[in-house]
Short mmCIF file of C-alpha atoms and ligand atoms in Angstrom, two decimals:
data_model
loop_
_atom_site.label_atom_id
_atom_site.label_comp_id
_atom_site.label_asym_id
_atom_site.label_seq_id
_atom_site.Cartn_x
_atom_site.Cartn_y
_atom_site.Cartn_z
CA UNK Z 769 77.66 -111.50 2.70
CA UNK Z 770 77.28 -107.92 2.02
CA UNK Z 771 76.32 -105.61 4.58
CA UNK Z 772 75.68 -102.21 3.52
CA UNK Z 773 74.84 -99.14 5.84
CA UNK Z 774 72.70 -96.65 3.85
CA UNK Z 775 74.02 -93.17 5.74
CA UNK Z 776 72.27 -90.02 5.54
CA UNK Z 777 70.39 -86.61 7.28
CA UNK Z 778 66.89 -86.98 8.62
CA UNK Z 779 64.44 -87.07 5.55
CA UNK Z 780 66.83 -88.17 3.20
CA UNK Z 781 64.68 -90.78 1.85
CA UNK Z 782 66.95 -93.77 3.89
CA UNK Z 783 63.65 -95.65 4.94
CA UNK Z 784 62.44 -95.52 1.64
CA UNK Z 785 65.25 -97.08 -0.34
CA UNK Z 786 65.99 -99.20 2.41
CA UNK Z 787 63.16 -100.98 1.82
CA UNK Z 788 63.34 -101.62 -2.07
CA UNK Z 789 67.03 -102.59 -1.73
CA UNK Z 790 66.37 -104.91 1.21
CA UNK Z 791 63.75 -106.37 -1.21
CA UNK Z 792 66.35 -106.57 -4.72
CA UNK Z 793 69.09 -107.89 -2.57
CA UNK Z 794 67.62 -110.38 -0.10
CA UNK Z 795 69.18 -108.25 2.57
CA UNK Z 796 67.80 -107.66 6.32
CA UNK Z 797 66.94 -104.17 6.93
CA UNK Z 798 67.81 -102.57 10.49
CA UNK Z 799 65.95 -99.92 11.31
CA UNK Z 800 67.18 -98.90 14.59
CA UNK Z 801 64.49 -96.04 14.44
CA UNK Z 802 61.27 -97.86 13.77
CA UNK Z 803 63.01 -100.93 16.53
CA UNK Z 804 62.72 -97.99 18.91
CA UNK Z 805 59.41 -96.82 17.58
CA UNK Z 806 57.78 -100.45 18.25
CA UNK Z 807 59.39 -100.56 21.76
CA UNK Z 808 57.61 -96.88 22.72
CA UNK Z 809 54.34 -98.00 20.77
CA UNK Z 810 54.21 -101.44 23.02
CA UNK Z 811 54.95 -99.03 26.06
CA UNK Z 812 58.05 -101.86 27.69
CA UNK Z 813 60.49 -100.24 29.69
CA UNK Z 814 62.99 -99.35 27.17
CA UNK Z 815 60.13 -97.53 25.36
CA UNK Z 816 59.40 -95.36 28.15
CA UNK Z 817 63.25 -94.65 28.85
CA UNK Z 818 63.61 -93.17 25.06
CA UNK Z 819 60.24 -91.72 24.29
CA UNK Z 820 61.31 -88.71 25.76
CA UNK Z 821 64.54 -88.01 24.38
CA UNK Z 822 63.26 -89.36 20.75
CA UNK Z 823 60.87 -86.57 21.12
CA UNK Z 824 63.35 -83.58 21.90
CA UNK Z 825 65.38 -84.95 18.49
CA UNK Z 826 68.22 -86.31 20.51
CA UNK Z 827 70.05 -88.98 20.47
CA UNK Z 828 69.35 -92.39 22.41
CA UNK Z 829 72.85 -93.32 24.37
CA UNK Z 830 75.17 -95.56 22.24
CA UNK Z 831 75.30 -98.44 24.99
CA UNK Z 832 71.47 -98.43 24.58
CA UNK Z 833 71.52 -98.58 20.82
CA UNK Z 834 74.84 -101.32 20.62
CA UNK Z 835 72.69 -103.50 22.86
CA UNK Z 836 69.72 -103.15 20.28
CA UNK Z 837 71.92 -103.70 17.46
CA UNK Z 838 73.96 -106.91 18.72
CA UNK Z 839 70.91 -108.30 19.93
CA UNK Z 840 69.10 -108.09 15.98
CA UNK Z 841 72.74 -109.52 14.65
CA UNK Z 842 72.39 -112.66 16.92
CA UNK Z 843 69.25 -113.53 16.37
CA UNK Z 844 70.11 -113.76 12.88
CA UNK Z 845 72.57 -115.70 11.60
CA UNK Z 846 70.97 -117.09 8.29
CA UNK Z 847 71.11 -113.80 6.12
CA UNK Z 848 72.59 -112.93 2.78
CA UNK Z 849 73.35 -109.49 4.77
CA UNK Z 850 72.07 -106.41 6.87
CA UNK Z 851 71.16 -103.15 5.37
CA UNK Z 852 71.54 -100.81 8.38
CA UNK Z 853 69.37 -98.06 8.12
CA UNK Z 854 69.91 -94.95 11.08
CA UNK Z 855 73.18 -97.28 12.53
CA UNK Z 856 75.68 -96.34 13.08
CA UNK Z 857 75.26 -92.46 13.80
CA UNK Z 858 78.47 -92.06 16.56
CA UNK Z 859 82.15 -92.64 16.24
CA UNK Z 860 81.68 -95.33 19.32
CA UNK Z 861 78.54 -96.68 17.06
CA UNK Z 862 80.62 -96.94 14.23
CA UNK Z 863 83.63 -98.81 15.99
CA UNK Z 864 81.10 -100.97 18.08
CA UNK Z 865 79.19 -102.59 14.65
CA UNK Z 866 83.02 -103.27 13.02
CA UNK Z 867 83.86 -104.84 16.11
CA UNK Z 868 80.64 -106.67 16.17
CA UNK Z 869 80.77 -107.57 12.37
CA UNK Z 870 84.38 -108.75 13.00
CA UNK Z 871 82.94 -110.82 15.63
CA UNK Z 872 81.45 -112.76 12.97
CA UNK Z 873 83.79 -113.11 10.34
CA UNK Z 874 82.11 -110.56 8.75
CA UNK Z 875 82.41 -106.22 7.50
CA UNK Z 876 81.13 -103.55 5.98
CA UNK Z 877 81.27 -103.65 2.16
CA UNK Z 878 80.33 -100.19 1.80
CA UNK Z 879 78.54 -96.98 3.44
CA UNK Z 880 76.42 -95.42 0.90
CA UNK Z 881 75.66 -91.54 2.09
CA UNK Z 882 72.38 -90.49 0.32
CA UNK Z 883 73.19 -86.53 -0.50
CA UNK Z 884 70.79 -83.90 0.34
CA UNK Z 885 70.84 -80.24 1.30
CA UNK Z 886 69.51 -79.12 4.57
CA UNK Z 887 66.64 -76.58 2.52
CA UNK Z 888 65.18 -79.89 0.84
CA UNK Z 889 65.28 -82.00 4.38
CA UNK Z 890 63.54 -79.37 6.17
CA UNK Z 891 60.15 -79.45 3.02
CA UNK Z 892 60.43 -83.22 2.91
CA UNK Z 893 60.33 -83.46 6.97
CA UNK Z 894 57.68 -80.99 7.38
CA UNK Z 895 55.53 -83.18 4.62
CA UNK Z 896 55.95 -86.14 6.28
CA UNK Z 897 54.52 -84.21 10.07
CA UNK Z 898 51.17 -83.43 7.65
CA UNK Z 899 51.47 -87.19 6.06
CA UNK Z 900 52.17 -89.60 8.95
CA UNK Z 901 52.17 -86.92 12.00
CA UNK Z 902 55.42 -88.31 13.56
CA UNK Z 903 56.10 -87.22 17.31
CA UNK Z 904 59.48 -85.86 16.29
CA UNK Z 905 58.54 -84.30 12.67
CA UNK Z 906 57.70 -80.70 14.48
CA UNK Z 907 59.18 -77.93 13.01
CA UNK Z 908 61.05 -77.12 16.69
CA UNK Z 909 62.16 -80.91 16.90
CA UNK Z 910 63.14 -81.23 13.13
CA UNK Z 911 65.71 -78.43 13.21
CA UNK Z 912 67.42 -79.89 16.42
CA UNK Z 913 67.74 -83.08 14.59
CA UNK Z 914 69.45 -81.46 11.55
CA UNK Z 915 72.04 -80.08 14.41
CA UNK Z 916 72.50 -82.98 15.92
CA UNK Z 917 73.31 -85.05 12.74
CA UNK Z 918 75.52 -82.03 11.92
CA UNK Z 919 76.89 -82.37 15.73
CA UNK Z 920 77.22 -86.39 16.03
CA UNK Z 921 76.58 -88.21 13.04
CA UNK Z 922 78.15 -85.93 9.63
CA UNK Z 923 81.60 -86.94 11.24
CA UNK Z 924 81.20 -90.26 10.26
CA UNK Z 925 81.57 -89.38 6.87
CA UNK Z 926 85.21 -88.80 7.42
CA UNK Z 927 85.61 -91.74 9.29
CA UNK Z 928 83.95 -93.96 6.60
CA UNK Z 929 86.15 -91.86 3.92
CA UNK Z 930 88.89 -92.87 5.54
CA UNK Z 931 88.57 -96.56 5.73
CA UNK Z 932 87.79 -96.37 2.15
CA UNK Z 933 84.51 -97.34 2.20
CA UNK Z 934 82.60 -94.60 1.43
CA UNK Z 935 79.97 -93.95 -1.66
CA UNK Z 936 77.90 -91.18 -2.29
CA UNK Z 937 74.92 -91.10 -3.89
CA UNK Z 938 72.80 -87.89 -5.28
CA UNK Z 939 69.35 -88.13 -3.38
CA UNK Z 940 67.23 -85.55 -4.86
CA UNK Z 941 64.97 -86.72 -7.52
CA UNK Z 942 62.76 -89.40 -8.19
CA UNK Z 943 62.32 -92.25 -5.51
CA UNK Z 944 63.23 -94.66 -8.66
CA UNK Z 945 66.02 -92.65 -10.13
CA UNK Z 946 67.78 -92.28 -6.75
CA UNK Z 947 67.33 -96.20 -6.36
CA UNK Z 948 68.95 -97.37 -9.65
CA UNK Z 949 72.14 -95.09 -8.80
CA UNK Z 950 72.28 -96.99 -5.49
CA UNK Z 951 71.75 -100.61 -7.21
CA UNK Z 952 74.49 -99.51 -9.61
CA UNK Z 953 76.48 -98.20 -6.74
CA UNK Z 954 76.05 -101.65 -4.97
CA UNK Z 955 76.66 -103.93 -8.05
CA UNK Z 956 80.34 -102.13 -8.61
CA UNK Z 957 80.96 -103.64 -4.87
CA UNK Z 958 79.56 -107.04 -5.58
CA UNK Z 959 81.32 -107.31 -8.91
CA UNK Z 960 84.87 -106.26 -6.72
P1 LIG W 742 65.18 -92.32 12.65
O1 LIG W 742 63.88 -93.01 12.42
O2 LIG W 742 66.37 -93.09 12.15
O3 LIG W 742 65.20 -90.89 12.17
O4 LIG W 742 65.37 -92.25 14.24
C1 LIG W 742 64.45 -91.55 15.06
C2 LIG W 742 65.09 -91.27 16.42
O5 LIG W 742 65.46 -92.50 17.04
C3 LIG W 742 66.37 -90.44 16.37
O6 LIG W 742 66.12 -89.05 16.31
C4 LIG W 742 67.02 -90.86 17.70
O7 LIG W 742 66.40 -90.23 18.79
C5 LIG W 742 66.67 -92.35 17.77
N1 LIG W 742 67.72 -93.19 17.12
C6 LIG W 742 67.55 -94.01 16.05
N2 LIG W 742 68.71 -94.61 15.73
C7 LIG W 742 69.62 -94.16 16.62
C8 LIG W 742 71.02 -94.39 16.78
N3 LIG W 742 71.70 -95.19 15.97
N4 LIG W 742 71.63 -93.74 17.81
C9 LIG W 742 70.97 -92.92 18.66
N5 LIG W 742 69.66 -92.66 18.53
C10 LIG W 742 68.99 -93.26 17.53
#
C-alpha cells in the first residue's frame, strides 16, 4: 500500500502532479479541495456551509474536513493507495489521517513537500484567476491564503520532519521535470 500526501503552498502545482502520479502509480487521488468544490457546485448543505469561508481563503473546520476524509477512506477499501492532495493542512488533520490510516493497518510512506517561493505562487495563482476564474484566485483572497498556509499548514513540515517522513522536492520548472524528481523520490520509498 503506499499512501503518499503530496504537501505544498497554494499554486504549487499539487493538483497537477497529483494527477499524473495517481495515473503512474494506480493510486487514488484525494482532493479534499475539488470534494468541496463539487459539494458547493451541487449547492447540498455542506456546500452552502463552506462556500463562504472557501471564498475569504480560510480554512474549512478540521471536524468538517476529517468527516470528508474518513468517509472517501471507507468507501474504498480496494486501492493500491491514496495520494492526498490539500490533506492534511492542521496538526489535528495530520494526527486524525495517522489515526485513521492506523485504523486500517495502514501509514504514511512519505510526505512529499513540492518547494516554491511565495513571488512564484502569487504569478502562477493570479494566471490561473485569468485561466479558470476560480472564486478564491483574487488577488485579495490569494494573499490571505499564502498567510494562512504560513499560519496553519507550513507547521506541518516540522511535524512530518520529525516523524521522518518528510521529502522535498524542487517545484519550479517544467510540469515534466518536477514530475520525474517526484517518481524518483517515490521509487527510493518503494524500493525501502
Ligand atoms: P485547494 O483546492 O486545496 O487549494 O483548497 C481550496 C480551499 O478549500 C481552501 O482554501 C480551504 O478553504 C478548503 N480546504 C481544502 N482542503 C482543506 C483542508 N484539508 N482543511 C481545511 N480547508 C480545506
Amino acid at each position: 500500500m503506499l499512501n503518499l500526501v503530496l504537501f505544498g503552498p497554494p499554486g504549487a502545482g499539487k493538483g497537477t502532479q497529483a494527477l499524473k502520479l495517481a495515473e503512474k502509480y494506480k493510486l487514488m487521488h484525494i482532493s479534499t479541495g475539488d470534494i468541496l468544490r463539487k459539494e458547493i457546485a451541487g449547492k447540498t448543505e455542506l456546500g452552502l456551509k463552506v462556500k463562504s469561508i472557501m471564498d475569504r481563503g480560510e480554512l474549512v473546520s478540521d471536524h468538517i474536513l476529517i468527516e470528508i476524509l474518513q468517509s472517501v477512506l471507507d468507501r474504498h477499501h480496494d486501492v493500491n493507495g491514496f495520494i492526498l492532495d490539500g490533506f492534511p493542512r492542521t496538526v489535528p488533520q495530520a494526527d486524525a489521517l495517522t489515526a485513521m490510516l492506523n485504523g486500517r493497518g495502514e501509514r504514511i510512506a512519505s510526505v512529499i513537500s513540492l518547494e516554491v517561493d511565495d513571488e512564484e505562487l502569487i504569478r502562477r495563482l493570479l494566471n490561473r484567476a485569468i485561466e479558470i476564474g476560480r472564486s478564491d484566485d483574487t488577488e485579495e483572497v490569494i494573499r490571505k491564503r499564502l498567510v494562512v498556509y504560513n499560519l496553519q499548514t507550513h507547521p506541518l513540515l516540522d511535524y512530518y520532519k520529525g516523524h521522518g517522513l518528510l521529502k522535498e522536492v524542487h517545484g519550479i520548472g517544467l510540469v515534466e521535470e518536477i514530475f520525474k524528481n517526484l517518481c524518483k523520490s517515490i521509487d527510493a520509498i518503494s524500493l525501502k
